């Protein structure tokens, strides 16, 4: 059943390049104007009005500590501040021991990825390898960009256990939420809400 669901999702990923910008617009609209998004007739197959009208949630697990969080951060058209802050703390810079306010649109990108799993009948968390980053941490990471979106609370790195990393990459690109970095050797996907761009690390 899971394999059939992934095959269906792979087919859904074959979309025209010109549609990617509209998906990004829908993501942003969903975060800041959910009522307007709900009335949109251009929503994609996965990001339907009903999908964005439901409570938005994330299920994340830390790769090295096995810490988990399941939290609904948006419901009834507004941010649930207490849960949003818990997610921000979960995605903190562990090396620096500090957290920052993560971009709610980034959480929507993560929600879409978690929702994609649920849509395919896969009950497991999204593994988080990096969220917020402060300059002192970023400077020590090999290959990290000096102006990394992680420094702004705009980026997340992670992967889904048991799912082909190439499929994860294609779905992240399909979302069109911003930048997508594909790190096959390290087995994770970087997603951010900066400019739309794709790269392989």
GROMACS .gro file of N, CA, C and O in nm, residues 59-69 90 125-129 161:
model
   72
   59UNK      N    1   0.498   1.681   1.289
   59UNK     CA    2   0.545   1.569   1.371
   59UNK      C    3   0.693   1.555   1.338
   59UNK      O    4   0.729   1.511   1.230
   60UNK      N    5   0.777   1.600   1.429
   60UNK     CA    6   0.921   1.602   1.407
   60UNK      C    7   0.994   1.518   1.511
   60UNK      O    8   0.949   1.505   1.625
   61UNK      N    9   1.108   1.467   1.468
   61UNK     CA   10   1.193   1.390   1.559
   61UNK      C   11   1.337   1.431   1.536
   61UNK      O   12   1.381   1.443   1.422
   62UNK      N   13   1.411   1.455   1.643
   62UNK     CA   14   1.552   1.491   1.632
   62UNK      C   15   1.635   1.368   1.598
   62UNK      O   16   1.620   1.263   1.660
   63UNK      N   17   1.722   1.384   1.501
   63UNK     CA   18   1.802   1.271   1.453
   63UNK      C   19   1.893   1.213   1.561
   63UNK      O   20   1.907   1.092   1.574
   64UNK      N   21   1.957   1.297   1.639
   64UNK     CA   22   2.059   1.250   1.733
   64UNK      C   23   2.008   1.222   1.874
   64UNK      O   24   2.070   1.149   1.949
   65UNK      N   25   1.896   1.282   1.910
   65UNK     CA   26   1.849   1.269   2.048
   65UNK      C   27   1.721   1.186   2.062
   65UNK      O   28   1.683   1.149   2.172
   66UNK      N   29   1.653   1.162   1.949
   66UNK     CA   30   1.524   1.092   1.950
   66UNK      C   31   1.412   1.171   2.016
   66UNK      O   32   1.305   1.118   2.044
   67UNK      N   33   1.437   1.300   2.046
   67UNK     CA   34   1.330   1.386   2.096
   67UNK      C   35   1.224   1.400   1.987
   67UNK      O   36   1.257   1.408   1.868
   68UNK      N   37   1.097   1.404   2.026
   68UNK     CA   38   0.989   1.419   1.930
   68UNK      C   39   0.895   1.530   1.971
   68UNK      O   40   0.883   1.563   2.090
   69UNK      N   41   0.829   1.588   1.872
   69UNK     CA   42   0.724   1.684   1.899
   69UNK      C   43   0.611   1.664   1.799
   69UNK      O   44   0.635   1.644   1.680
   90UNK      N   45   1.196   2.343   1.982
   90UNK     CA   46   1.239   2.213   1.932
   90UNK      C   47   1.341   2.229   1.819
   90UNK      O   48   1.438   2.153   1.810
  125UNK      N   49   0.745   1.018   1.189
  125UNK     CA   50   0.782   1.160   1.196
  125UNK      C   51   0.880   1.199   1.087
  125UNK      O   52   0.946   1.115   1.025
  126UNK      N   53   0.888   1.328   1.064
  126UNK     CA   54   0.989   1.384   0.976
  126UNK      C   55   1.114   1.404   1.062
  126UNK      O   56   1.107   1.467   1.168
  127UNK      N   57   1.225   1.347   1.020
  127UNK     CA   58   1.348   1.356   1.099
  127UNK      C   59   1.416   1.490   1.076
  127UNK      O   60   1.447   1.527   0.963
  128UNK      N   61   1.435   1.565   1.183
  128UNK     CA   62   1.493   1.698   1.175
  128UNK      C   63   1.642   1.693   1.209
  128UNK      O   64   1.680   1.646   1.316
  129UNK      N   65   1.726   1.741   1.117
  129UNK     CA   66   1.871   1.745   1.142
  129UNK      C   67   1.921   1.886   1.170
  129UNK      O   68   2.025   1.902   1.232
  161UNK      N   69   1.259   0.862   0.714
  161UNK     CA   70   1.313   0.726   0.717
  161UNK      C   71   1.232   0.634   0.627
  161UNK      O   72   1.110   0.634   0.628
   0.00000   0.00000   0.00000
